[in-house]
Short mmCIF file of C-alpha atoms and ligand atoms in Angstrom, two decimals:
data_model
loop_
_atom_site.label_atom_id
_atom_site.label_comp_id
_atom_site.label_asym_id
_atom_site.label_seq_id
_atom_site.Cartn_x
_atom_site.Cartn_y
_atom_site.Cartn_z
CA UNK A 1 339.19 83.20 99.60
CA UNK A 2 337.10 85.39 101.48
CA UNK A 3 337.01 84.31 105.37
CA UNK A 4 333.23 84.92 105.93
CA UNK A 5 330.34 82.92 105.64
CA UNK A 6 328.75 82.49 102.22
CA UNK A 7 325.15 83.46 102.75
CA UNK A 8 323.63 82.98 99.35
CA UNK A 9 324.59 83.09 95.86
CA UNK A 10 322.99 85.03 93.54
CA UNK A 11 323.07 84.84 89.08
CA UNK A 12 325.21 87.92 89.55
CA UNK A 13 325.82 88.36 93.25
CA UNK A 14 327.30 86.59 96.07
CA UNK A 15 326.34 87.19 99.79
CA UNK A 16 328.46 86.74 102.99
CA UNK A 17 327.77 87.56 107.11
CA UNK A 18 329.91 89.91 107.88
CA UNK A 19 328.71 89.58 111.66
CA UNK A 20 325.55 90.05 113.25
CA UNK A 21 323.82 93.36 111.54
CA UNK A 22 326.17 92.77 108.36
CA UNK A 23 326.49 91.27 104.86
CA UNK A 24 329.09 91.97 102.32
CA UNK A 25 327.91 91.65 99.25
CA UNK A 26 329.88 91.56 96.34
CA UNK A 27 329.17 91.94 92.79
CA UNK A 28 330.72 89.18 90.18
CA UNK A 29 331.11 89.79 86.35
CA UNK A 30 328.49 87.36 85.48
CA UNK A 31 325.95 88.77 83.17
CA UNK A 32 322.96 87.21 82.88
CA UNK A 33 319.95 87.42 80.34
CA UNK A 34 316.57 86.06 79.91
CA UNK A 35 316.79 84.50 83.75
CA UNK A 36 320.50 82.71 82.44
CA UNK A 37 323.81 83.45 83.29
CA UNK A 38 325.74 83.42 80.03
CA UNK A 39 328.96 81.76 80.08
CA UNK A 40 331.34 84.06 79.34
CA UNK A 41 331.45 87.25 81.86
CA UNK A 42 331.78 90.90 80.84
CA UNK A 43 335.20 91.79 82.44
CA UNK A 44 335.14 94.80 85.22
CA UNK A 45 331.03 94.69 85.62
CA UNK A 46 331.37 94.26 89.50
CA UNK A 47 333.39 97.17 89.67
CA UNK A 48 331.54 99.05 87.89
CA UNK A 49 327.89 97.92 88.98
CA UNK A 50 329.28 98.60 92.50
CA UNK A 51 331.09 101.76 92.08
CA UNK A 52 328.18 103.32 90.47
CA UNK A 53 325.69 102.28 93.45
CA UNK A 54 328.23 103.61 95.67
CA UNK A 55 327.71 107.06 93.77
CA UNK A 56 323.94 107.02 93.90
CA UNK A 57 323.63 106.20 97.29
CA UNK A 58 325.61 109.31 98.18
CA UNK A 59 323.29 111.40 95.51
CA UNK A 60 320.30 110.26 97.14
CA UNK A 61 320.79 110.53 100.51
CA UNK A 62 318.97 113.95 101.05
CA UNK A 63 315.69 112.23 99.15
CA UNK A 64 315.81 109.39 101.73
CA UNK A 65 316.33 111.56 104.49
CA UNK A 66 313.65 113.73 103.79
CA UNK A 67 311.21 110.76 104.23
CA UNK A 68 313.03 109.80 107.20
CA UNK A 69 314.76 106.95 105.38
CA UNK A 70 318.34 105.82 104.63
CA UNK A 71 320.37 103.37 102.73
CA UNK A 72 322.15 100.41 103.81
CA UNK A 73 325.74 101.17 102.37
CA UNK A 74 328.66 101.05 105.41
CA UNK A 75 331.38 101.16 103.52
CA UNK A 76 332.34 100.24 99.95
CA UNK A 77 336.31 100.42 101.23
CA UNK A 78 336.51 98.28 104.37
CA UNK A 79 336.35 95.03 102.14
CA UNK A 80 338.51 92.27 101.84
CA UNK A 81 341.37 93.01 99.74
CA UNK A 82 340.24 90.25 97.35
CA UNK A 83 337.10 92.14 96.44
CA UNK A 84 338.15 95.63 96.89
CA UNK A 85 336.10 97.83 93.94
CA UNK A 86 333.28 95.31 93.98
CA UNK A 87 331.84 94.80 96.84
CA UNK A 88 329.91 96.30 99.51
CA UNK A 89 329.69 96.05 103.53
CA UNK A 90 326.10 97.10 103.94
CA UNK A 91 323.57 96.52 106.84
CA UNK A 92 321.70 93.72 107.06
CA UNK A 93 318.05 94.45 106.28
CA UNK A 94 314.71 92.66 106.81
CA UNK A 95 313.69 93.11 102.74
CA UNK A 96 309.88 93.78 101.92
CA UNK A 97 308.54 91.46 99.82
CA UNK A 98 307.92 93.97 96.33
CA UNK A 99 310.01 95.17 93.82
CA UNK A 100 309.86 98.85 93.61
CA UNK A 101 309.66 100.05 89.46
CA UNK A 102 309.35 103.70 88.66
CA UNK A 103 308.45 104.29 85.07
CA UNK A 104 308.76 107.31 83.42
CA UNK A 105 308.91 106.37 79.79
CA UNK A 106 306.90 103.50 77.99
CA UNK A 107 309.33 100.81 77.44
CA UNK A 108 309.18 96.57 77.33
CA UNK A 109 306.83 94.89 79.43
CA UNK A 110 305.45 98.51 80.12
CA UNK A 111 304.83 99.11 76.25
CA UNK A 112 303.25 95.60 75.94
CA UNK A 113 300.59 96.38 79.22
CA UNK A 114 299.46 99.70 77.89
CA UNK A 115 299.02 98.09 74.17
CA UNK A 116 296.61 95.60 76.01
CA UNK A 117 294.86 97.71 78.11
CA UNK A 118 295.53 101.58 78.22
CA UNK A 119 297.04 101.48 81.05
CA UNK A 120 299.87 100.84 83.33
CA UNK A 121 298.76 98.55 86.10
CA UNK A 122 296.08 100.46 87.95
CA UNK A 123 297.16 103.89 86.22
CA UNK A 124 295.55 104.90 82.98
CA UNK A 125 297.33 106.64 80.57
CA UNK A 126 296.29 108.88 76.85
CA UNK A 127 296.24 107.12 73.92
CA UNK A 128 298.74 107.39 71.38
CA UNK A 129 301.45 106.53 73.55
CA UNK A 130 304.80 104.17 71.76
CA UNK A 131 307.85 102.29 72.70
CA UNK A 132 309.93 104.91 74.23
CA UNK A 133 307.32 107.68 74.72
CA UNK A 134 307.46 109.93 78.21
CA UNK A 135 304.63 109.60 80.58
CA UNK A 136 302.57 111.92 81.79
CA UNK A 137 303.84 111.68 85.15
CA UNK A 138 306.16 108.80 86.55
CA UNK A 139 304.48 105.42 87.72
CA UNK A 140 304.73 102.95 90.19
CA UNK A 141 304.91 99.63 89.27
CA UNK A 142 305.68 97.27 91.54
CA UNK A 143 306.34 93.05 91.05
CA UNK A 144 306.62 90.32 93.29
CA UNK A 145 310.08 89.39 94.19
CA UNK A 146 310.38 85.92 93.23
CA UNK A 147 311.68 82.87 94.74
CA UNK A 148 314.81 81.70 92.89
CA UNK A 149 314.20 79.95 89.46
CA UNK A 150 310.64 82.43 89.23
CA UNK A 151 309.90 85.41 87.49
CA UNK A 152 308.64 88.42 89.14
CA UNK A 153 305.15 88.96 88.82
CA UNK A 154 303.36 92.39 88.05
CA UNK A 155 300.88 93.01 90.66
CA UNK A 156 299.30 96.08 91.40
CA UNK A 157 299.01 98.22 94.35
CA UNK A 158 296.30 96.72 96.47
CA UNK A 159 298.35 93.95 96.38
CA UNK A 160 301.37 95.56 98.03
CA UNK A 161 298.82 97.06 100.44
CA UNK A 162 298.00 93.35 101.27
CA UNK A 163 301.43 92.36 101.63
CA UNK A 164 303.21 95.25 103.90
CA UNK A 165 299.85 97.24 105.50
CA UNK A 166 298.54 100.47 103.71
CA UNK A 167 300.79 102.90 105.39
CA UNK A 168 303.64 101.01 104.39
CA UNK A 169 302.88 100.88 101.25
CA UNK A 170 302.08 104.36 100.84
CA UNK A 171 305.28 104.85 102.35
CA UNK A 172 306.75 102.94 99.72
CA UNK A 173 304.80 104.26 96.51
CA UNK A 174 306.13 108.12 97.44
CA UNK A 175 309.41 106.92 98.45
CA UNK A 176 310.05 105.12 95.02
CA UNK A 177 308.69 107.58 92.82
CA UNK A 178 310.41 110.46 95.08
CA UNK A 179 313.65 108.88 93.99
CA UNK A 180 313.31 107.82 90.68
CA UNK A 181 312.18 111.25 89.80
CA UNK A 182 315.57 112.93 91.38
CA UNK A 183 317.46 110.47 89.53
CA UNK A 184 316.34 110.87 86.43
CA UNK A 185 316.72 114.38 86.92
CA UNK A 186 320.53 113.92 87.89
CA UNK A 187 320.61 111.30 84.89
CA UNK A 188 318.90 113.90 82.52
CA UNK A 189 321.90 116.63 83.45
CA UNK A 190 324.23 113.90 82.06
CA UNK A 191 323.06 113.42 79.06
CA UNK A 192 320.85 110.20 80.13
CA UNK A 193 317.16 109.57 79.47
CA UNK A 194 316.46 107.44 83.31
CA UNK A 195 314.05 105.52 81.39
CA UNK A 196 312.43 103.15 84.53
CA UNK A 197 314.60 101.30 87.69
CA UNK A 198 313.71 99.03 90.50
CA UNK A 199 314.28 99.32 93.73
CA UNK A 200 314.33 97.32 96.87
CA UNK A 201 313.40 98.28 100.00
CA UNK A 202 313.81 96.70 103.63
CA UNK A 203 312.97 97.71 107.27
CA UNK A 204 315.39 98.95 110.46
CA UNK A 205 315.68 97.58 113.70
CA UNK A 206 313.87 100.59 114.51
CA UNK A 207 310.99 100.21 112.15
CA UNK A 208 312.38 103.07 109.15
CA UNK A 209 312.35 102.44 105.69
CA UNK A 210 315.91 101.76 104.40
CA UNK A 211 317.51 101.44 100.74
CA UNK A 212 319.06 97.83 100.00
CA UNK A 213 320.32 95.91 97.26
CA UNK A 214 322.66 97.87 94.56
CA UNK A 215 320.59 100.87 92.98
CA UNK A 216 320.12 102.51 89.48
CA UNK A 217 322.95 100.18 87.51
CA UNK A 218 322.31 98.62 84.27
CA UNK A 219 321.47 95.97 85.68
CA UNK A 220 318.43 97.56 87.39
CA UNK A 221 317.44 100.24 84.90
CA UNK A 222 316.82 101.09 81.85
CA UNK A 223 319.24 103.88 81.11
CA UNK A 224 319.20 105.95 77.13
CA UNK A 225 321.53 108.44 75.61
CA UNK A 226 319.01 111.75 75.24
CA UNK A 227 320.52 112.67 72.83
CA UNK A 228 319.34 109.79 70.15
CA UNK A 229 315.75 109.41 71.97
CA UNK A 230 313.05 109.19 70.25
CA UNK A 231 309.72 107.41 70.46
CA UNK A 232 308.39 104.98 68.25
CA UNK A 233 311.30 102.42 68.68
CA UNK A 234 313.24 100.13 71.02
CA UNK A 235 315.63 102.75 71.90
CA UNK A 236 319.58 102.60 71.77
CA UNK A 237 320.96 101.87 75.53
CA UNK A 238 323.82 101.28 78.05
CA UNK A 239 322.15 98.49 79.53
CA UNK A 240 321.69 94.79 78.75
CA UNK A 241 319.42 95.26 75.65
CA UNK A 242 322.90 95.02 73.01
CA UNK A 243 323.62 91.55 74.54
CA UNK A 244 319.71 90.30 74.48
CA UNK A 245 319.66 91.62 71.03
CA UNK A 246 322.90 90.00 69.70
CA UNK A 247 321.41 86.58 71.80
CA UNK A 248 317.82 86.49 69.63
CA UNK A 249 320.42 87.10 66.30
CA UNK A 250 322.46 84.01 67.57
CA UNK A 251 319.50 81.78 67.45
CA UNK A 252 319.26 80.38 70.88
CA UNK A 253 316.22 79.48 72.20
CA UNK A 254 316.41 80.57 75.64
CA UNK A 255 316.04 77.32 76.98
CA UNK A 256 319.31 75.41 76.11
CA UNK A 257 322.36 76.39 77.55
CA UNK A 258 323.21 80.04 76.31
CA UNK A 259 326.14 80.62 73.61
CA UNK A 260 329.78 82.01 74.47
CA UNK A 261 329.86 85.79 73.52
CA UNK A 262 332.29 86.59 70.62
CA UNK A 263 334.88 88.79 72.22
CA UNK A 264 333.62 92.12 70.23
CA UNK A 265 330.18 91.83 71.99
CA UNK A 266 331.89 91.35 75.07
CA UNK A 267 334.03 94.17 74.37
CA UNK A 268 331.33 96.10 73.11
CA UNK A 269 329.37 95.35 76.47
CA UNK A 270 331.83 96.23 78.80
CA UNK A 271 332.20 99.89 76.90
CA UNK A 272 328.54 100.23 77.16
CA UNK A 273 328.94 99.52 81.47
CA UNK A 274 331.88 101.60 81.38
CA UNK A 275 330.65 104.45 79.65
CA UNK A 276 327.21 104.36 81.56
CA UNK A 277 328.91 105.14 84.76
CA UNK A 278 331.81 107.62 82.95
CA UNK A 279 329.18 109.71 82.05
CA UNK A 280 326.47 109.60 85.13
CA UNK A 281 329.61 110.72 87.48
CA UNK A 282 331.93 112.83 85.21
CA UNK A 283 334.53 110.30 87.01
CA UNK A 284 337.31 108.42 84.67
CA UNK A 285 336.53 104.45 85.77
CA UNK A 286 339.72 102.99 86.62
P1 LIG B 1 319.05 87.04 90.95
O1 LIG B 1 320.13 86.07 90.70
O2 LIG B 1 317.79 86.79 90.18
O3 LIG B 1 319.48 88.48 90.91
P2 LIG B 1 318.72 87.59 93.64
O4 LIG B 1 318.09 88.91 93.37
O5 LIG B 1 318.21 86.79 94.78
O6 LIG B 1 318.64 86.69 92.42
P3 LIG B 1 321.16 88.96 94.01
O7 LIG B 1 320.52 90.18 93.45
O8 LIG B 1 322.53 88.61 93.58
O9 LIG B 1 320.27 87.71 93.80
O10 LIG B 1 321.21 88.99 95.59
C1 LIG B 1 320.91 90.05 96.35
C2 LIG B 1 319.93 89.59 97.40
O11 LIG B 1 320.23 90.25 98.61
C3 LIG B 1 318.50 89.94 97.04
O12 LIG B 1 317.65 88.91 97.47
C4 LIG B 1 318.25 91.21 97.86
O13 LIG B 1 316.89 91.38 98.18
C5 LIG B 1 319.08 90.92 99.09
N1 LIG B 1 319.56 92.11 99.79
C6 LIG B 1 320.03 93.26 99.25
N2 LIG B 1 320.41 94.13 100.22
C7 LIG B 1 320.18 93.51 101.41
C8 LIG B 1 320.35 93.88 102.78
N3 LIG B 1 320.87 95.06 103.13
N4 LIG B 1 319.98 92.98 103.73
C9 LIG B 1 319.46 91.78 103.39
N5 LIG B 1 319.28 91.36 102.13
C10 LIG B 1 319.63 92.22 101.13
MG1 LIG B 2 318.66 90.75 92.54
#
């Protein structure tokens, strides 16, 4: 047991007050697809959906503070022992109210927009563009961040401008494409295609923009080997696309409870998580 308050419980996540200006969250090894949790966890996901936060937080530091921003990371080692790898003291954070996507490659619910309309929310784009295909330049596309049980919502900027102020969502636009495009420029150097990621943003005592939640995992991006992209198809990935994949071959209908995993897709899984964050750091996950 952990001696704190439980705040709230996430599908993934679970939240405690670690005092006054404080949570600890801490990251299970629940997986969940298609707004389920499955029933059968992927074994070391918190760890590694932690520990690779952890890393980007550190990479991006010099983007944040170059728009006079931070993150909300404390520690990732004064945890209780109990959780120790996956979890994270951070500072509590009045969250804005929008989910911050960066897109820099046509993919999903992106690919489906721009088939319907030529464009990405309010940014048009050339024709000819496929699953998987780079854009131009990166885009922001932010959602709603829904109430539990909801889906986000795509909305489009004047609609963050109506819910945080125009500055502030300015502020949030440059911010979020500012650090996608360093990551995927760290991510490229690795060997991975940073193909879009969400990010969530809160507010200082003081008024500054701050980084929250857990950043640039596979749970929050899509991430591609570079070496095997190319347009035209659903790409091969590290991220959760194997286990929706291997779910729509099982036959469930997404609205029943969802199937155990067989243990080679779990196993399978857990190499994709493992080998995601092996080869974004260079660092052996143990
Ligand atoms: P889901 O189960 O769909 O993921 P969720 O996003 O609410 O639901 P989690 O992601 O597990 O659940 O929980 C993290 C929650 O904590 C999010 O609501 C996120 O906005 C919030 N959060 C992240 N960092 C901070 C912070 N520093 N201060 C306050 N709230 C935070
Ligand atoms: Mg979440």
């Amino acid at each position: 047991m952990i001696g704190l308050p439980l705040v709230a419980r996430g599908k993934v996540r679970e939240i405690y007050d670690a005092g006054a200006d404080r949570l600890l969250l801490v990251a299970s090894d629940r997986i969940s697809a298609y707004d389920h949790v499955l029933p059968t966890p992927i074994p070391d996901k918190g760890r590694v959906l932690t520990q690779l936060s952890v890393w980007w937080f550190e990479q991006l530091a010099p983007v944040l503070a170059s728009f006079g921003a931070t993150h909300h990371l404390i520690s990732a080692s004064d945890v209780p022992a109990e959780v120790a790898g996956r979890a994270m003291l951070v500072r509590r954070l009045e969250m804005l109210p929008v989910e911050c996507v960066a897109r820099g490659y046509l993919s999903g619910s992106g690919t489906a927009e721009y088939q319907r309309t030529g464009s990405i929310r309010d940014v048009a784009l050339p024709a000819g563009l496929v699953e998987g295909s780079r854009l131009p330049a990166p885009v922001f596309t932010p959602s709603t961040k829904a109430e539990v049980g909801e889906h986000d919502e795509a909305i489009d900027f004047s609609a963050v401008v109506a819910a945080v102020g125009a500055a502030r969502a300015e502020a949030l636009r440059e911010l979020t494409l500012a650090l996608y495009s360093r990551a995927a420029e760290i991510a490229y150097g690795a060997g991975i295609v940073l193909a879009d990621t969400k990010f969530e943003f809160g507010v200082s005592s003081g008024g500054a923009l701050v980084l929250g939640d857990e950043v640039l995992t596979p749970d929050s991006s899509r991430f591609w080997p570079a070496a095997t992209w190319s347009p035209g198809s659903v790409q091969p990935s590290f991220d959760k696309q194997y286990v929706r994949d291997w779910l729509t071959s099982s036959g469930w209908d997404r609205v029943s409870p969802p199937p155990e995993l067989p243990a080679d897709v779990v196993a399978a899984t857990r190499e994709r998580y493992v080998t995601a964050y092996e080869q974004l750091t260079g660092r052996r996950f143990g």
